[in-house]
Short mmCIF file of C-alpha atoms in Angstrom, two decimals:
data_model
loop_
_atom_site.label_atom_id
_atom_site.label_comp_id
_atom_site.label_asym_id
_atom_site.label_seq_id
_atom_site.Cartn_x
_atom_site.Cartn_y
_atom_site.Cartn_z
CA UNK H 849 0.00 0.00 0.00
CA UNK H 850 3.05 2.31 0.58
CA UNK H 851 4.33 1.69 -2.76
CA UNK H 852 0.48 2.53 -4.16
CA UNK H 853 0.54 5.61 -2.20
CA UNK H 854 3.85 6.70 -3.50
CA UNK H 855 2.64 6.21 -7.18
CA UNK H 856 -0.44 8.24 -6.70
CA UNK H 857 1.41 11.22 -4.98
CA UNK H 858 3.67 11.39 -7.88
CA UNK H 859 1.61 10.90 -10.63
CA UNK H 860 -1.60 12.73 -9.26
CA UNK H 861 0.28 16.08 -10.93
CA UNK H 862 1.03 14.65 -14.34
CA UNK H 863 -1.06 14.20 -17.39
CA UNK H 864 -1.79 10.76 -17.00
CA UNK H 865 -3.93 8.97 -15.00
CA UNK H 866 -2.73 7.84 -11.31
CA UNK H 867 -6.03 6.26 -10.51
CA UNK H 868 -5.08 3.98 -13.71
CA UNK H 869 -1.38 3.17 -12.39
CA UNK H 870 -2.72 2.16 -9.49
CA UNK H 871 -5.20 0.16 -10.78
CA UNK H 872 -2.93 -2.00 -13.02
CA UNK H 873 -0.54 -2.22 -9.95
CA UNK H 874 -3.41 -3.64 -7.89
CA UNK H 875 -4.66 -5.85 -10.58
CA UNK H 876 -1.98 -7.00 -12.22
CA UNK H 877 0.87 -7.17 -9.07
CA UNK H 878 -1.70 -7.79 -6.14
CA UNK H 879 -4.43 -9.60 -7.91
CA UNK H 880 -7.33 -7.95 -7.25
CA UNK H 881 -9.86 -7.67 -10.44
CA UNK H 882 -12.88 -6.83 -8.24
CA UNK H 883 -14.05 -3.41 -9.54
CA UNK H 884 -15.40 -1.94 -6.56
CA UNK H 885 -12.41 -2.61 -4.22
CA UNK H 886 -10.62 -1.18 -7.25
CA UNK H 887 -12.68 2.04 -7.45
CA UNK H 888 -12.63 2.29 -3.59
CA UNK H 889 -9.02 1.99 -3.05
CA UNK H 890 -7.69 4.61 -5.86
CA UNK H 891 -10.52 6.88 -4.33
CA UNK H 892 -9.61 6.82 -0.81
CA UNK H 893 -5.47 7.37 -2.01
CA UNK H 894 -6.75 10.40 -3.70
CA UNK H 895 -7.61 12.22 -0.19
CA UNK H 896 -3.67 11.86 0.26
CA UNK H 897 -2.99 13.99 -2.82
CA UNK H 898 -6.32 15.90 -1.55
CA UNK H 899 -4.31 17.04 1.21
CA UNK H 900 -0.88 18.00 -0.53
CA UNK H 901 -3.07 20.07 -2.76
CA UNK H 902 -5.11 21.84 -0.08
CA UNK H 903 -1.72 22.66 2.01
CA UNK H 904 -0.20 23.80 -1.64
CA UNK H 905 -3.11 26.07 -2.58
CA UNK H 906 -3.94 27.52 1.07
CA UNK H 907 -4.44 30.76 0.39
CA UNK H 908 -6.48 30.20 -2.43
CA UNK H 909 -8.61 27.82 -0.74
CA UNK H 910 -8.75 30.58 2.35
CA UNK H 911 -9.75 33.37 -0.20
CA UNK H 912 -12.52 31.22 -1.20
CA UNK H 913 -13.92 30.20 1.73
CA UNK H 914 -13.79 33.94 2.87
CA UNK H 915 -15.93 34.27 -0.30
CA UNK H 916 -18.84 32.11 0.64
CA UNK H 917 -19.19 33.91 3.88
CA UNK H 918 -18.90 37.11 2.52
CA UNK H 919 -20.17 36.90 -1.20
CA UNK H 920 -21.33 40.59 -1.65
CA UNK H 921 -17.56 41.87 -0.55
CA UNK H 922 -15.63 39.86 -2.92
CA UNK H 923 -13.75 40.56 -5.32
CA UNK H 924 -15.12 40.15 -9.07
CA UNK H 925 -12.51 37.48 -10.04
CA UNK H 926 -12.70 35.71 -7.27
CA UNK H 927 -16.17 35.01 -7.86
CA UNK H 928 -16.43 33.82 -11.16
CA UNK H 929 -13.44 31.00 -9.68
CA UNK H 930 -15.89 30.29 -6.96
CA UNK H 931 -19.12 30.30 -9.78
CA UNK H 932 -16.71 27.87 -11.76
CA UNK H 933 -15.60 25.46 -8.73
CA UNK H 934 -19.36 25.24 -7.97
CA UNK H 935 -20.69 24.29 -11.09
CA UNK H 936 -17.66 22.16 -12.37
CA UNK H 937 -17.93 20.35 -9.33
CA UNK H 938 -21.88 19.62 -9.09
CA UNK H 939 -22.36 18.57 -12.18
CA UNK H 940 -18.39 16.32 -12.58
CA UNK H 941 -19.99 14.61 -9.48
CA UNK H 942 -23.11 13.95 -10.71
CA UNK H 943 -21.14 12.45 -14.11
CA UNK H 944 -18.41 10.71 -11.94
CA UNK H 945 -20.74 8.82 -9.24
CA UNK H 946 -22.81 7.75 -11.94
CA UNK H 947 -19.91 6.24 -13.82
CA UNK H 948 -18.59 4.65 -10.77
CA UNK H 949 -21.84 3.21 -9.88
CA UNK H 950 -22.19 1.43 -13.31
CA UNK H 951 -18.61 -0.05 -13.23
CA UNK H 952 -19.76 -1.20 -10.00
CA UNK H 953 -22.97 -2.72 -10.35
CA UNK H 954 -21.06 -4.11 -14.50
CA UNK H 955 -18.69 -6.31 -12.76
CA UNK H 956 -21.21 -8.51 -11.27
CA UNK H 957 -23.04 -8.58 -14.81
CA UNK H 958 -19.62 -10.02 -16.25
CA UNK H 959 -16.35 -11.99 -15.18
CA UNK H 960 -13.50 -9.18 -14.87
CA UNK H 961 -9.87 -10.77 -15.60
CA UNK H 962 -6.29 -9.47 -14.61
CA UNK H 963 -5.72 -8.91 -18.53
CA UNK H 964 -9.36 -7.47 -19.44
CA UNK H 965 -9.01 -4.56 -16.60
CA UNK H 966 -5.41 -3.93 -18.50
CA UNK H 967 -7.04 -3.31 -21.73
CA UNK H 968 -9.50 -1.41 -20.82
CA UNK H 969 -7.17 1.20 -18.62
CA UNK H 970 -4.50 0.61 -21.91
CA UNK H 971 -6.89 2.66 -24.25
CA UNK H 972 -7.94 4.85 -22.01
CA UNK H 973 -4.77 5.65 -21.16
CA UNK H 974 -4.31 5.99 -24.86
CA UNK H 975 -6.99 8.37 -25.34
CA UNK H 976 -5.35 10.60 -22.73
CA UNK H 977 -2.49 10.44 -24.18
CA UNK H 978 -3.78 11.33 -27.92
CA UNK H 979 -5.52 14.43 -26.69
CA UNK H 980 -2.39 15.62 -24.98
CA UNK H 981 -0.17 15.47 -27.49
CA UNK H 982 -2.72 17.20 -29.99
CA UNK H 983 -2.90 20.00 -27.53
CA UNK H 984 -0.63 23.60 -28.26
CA UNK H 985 -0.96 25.81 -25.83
CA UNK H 986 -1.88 29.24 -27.48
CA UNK H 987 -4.06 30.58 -24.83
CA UNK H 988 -3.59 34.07 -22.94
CA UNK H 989 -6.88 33.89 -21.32
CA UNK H 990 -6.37 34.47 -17.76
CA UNK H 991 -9.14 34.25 -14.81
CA UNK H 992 -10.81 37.65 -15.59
CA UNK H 993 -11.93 35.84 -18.62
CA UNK H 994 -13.54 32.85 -17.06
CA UNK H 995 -17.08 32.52 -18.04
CA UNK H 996 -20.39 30.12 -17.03
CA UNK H 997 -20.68 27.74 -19.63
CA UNK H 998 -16.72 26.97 -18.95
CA UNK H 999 -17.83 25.78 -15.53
CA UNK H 1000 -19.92 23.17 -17.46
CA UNK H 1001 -17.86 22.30 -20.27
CA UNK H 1002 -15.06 21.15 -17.24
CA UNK H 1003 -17.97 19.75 -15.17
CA UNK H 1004 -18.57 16.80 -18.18
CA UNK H 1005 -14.38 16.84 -18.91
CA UNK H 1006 -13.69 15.65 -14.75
CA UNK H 1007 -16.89 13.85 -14.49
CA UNK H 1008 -15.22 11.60 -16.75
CA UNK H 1009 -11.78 11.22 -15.41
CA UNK H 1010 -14.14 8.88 -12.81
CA UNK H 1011 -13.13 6.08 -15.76
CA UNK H 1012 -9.21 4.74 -14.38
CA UNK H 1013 -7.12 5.34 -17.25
CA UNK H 1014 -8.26 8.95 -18.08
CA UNK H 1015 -6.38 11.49 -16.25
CA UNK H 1016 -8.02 14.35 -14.19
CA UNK H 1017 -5.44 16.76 -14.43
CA UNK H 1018 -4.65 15.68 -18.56
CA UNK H 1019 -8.21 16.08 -19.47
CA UNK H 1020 -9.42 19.16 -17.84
CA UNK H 1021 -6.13 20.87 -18.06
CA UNK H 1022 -6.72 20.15 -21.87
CA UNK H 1023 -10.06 21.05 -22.09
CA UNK H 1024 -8.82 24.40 -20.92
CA UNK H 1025 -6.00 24.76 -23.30
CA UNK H 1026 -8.80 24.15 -25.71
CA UNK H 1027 -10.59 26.97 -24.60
CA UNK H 1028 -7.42 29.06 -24.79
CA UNK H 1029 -6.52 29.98 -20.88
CA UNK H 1030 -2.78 30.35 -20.71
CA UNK H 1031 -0.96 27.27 -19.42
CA UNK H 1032 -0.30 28.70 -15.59
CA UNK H 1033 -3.83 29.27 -15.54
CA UNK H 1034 -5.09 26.24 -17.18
CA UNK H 1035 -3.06 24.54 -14.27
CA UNK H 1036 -4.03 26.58 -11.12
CA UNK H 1037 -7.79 25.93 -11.59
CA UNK H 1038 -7.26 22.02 -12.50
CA UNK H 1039 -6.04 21.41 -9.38
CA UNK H 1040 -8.28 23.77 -7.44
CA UNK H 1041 -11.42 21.63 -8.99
CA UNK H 1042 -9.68 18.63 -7.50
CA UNK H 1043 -10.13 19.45 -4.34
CA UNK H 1044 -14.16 19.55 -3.92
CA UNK H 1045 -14.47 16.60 -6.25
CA UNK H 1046 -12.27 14.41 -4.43
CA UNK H 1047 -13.85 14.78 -0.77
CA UNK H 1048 -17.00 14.74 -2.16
CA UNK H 1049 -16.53 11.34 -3.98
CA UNK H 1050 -14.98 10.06 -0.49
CA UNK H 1051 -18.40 11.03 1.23
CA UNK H 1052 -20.64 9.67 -1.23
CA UNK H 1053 -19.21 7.02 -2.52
CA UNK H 1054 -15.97 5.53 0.06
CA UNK H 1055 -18.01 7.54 3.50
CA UNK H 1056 -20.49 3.83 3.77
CA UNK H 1057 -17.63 1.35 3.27
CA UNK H 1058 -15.37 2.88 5.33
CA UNK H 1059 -14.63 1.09 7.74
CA UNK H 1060 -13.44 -1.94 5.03
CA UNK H 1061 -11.44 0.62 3.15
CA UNK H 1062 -9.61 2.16 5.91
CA UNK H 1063 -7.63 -0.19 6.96
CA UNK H 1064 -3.87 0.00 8.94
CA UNK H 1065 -2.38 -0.88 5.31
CA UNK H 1066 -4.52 1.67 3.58
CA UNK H 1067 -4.15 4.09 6.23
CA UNK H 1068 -0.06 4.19 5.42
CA UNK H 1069 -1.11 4.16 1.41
CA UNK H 1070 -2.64 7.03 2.08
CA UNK H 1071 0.29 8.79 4.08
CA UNK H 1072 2.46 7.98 1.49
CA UNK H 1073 0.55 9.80 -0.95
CA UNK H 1074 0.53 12.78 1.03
CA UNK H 1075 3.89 12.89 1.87
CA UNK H 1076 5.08 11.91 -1.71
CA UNK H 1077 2.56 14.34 -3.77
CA UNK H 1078 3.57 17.10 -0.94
CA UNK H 1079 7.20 16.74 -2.18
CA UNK H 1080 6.89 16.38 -5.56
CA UNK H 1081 3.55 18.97 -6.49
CA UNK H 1082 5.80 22.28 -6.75
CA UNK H 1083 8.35 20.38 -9.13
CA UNK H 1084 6.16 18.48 -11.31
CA UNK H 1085 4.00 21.47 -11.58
CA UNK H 1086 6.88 23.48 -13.15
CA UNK H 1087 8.01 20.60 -15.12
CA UNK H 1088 4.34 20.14 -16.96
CA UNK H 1089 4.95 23.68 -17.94
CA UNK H 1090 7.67 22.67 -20.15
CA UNK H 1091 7.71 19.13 -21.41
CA UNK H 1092 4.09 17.27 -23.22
CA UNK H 1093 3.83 14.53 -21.24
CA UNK H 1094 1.31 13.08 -23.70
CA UNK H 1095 4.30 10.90 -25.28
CA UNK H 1096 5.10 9.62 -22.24
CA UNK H 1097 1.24 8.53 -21.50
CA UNK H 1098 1.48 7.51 -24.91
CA UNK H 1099 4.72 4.96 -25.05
CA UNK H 1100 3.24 3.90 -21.58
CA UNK H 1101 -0.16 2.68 -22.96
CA UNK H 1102 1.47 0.87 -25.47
CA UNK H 1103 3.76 -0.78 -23.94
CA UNK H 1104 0.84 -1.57 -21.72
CA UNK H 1105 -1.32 -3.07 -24.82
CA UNK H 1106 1.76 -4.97 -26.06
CA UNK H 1107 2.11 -6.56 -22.85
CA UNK H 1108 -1.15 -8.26 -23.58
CA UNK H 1109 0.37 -9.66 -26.95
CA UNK H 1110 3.23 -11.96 -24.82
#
C-alpha cells in the first residue's frame, strides 16, 4: 500500500492517469480484479494527494472560503473562480458517481480478468495520451476571462476522469488549453477543482464502506501519498509547464497493450 501511495502522490500532478497506475498495480501485481475494491481503493489514495493540494493552494482555498461567507464583498474574479468550482464540481460529481456506480454494479453482470481490466485502462490511457499530445498551448486567457458555460464544459471533462485510465489533471487541463486559458492558468484551476471533487466522492461514494477501506495498510497508502505528492507537487508542476507529457502517456499505454500480446 506504501508503494500505491507513492505512485499516486507522484503521478496525481502529471497528465496521466494515477487512478489507472494504481489500478494496473493492484490488478496486475496484487491480484485484485474486483471493480469496486478497485474504485474504492484509488478513491480513498486520492484524499492523500487531496491534502498536498489543499496545504499547496492555502491561500487560495482561504480566499474562497472567505468568499462564501462574505459573497457581496468579494472581489469580481474571485467570484467567477468560486461560480466555476461550484458548477464544475456539481455537475463532474453527478457524471463521476454515476460512472462509478455502473462499473460497479457491471462487474457482477460479467467476469473481470487481470488482462481485461489492462485493456481497458491501456486505451484509455491511450486516449489521454492522444488528446495531450494534440494540444498547443496558445491561450492568454487568464481568470478575468472565465465565463459560465466553462464551468460546465469542465464539469462533463472531470466527471469523466471517474473512468481509471483517463487522467483528471490531462483532461481538464486540456479542455482548458482548448478553450485558450494560458498554461499557468489552465493549471491553477485544475487542481483547485480537485479538491471539492475528491472529498465529495470520499463522502458519497468511500463515507459507507469505510470502515473496510480504511484499513492499517490503507491508512499508510494514504500517508504515502501525502507525503510523496507534498514533495513532488511544486516540481512536477513546473516541469508540466515545459515538457508534453502526452508521449510519455502515450509509449506507456502501449507498452501496456503490447504486454497483452506476450
Amino acid at each position: 500500500q506504501i508503494i500505491l501511495g507513492a505512485i499516486q502522490g507522484i503521478t496525481e500532478w502529471l497528465p496521466m492517469s494515477s487512478s489507472g497506475i494504481v489500478t494496473l498495480v493492484n490488478s496486475n501485481f496484487l491480484g485484485i480484479t474486483d471493480i469496486g475494491q478497485l474504485l474504492h481503493i484509488a478513491l480513498f489514495l486520492h484524499l492523500g494527494t487531496f491534502f498536498a493540494a489543499l496545504i499547496y493552494f492555502r491561500r487560495d482555498v482561504f480566499v474562497l472560503i472567505k468568499a462564501l461567507f462574505n459573497y457581496r464583498k468579494t472581489g469580481k474574479n474571485t467570484k467567477k473562480v468560486l461560480k466555476f468550482l461550484i458548477v464544475s464540481t456539481l455537475i463532474s460529481g453527478v457524471i463521476g458517481l454515476t460512472i462509478l456506480r455502473i462499473l460497479t454494479s457491471f462487474e457482477s453482470q460479467l467476469e473481470i480478468t487481470g488482462r481485461t481490466i489492462t485493456f481497458a485502462v491501456g486505451i484509455l490511457l491511450l486516449s489521454t495520451g492522444i488528446i495531450q499530445v494534440k494540444i498547443k498551448n496558445r491561450g492568454l486567457k487568464k481568470i478575468d476571462e472565465l465565463k459560465n458555460n466553462d464551468g460546465v464544459f469542465l464539469g462533463f471533462a472531470q466527471g469523466l476522469a471517474s473512468l481509471p485510465g483517463i487522467s483528471r489533471s490531462g483532461i481538464t487541463v486540456s479542455t482548458l488549453l482548448l478553450k485558450k486559458f494560458s498554461d499557468t492558468t489552465a493549471l491553477r484551476l485544475s487542481f483547485l477543482m480537485s479538491l471539492p471533487i475528491v472529498l465529495l466522492g470520499n463522502i458519497f461514494f468511500n463515507l459507507p464502506d469505510f470502515a473496510t477501506i480504511a484499513t492499517s495498510a490503507s491508512v499508510y497508502g494514504l500517508l504515502a501519498s501525502f507525503v510523496f505528492g507534498l514533495a513532488t507537487i511544486h516540481g512536477l508542476m513546473k516541469l508540466s509547464k515545459r515538457i508534453n507529457f502526452g508521449w510519455f502517456v502515450l509509449i506507456f499505454a502501449l507498452l501496456m497493450l503490447g504486454s497483452l500480446l506476450v
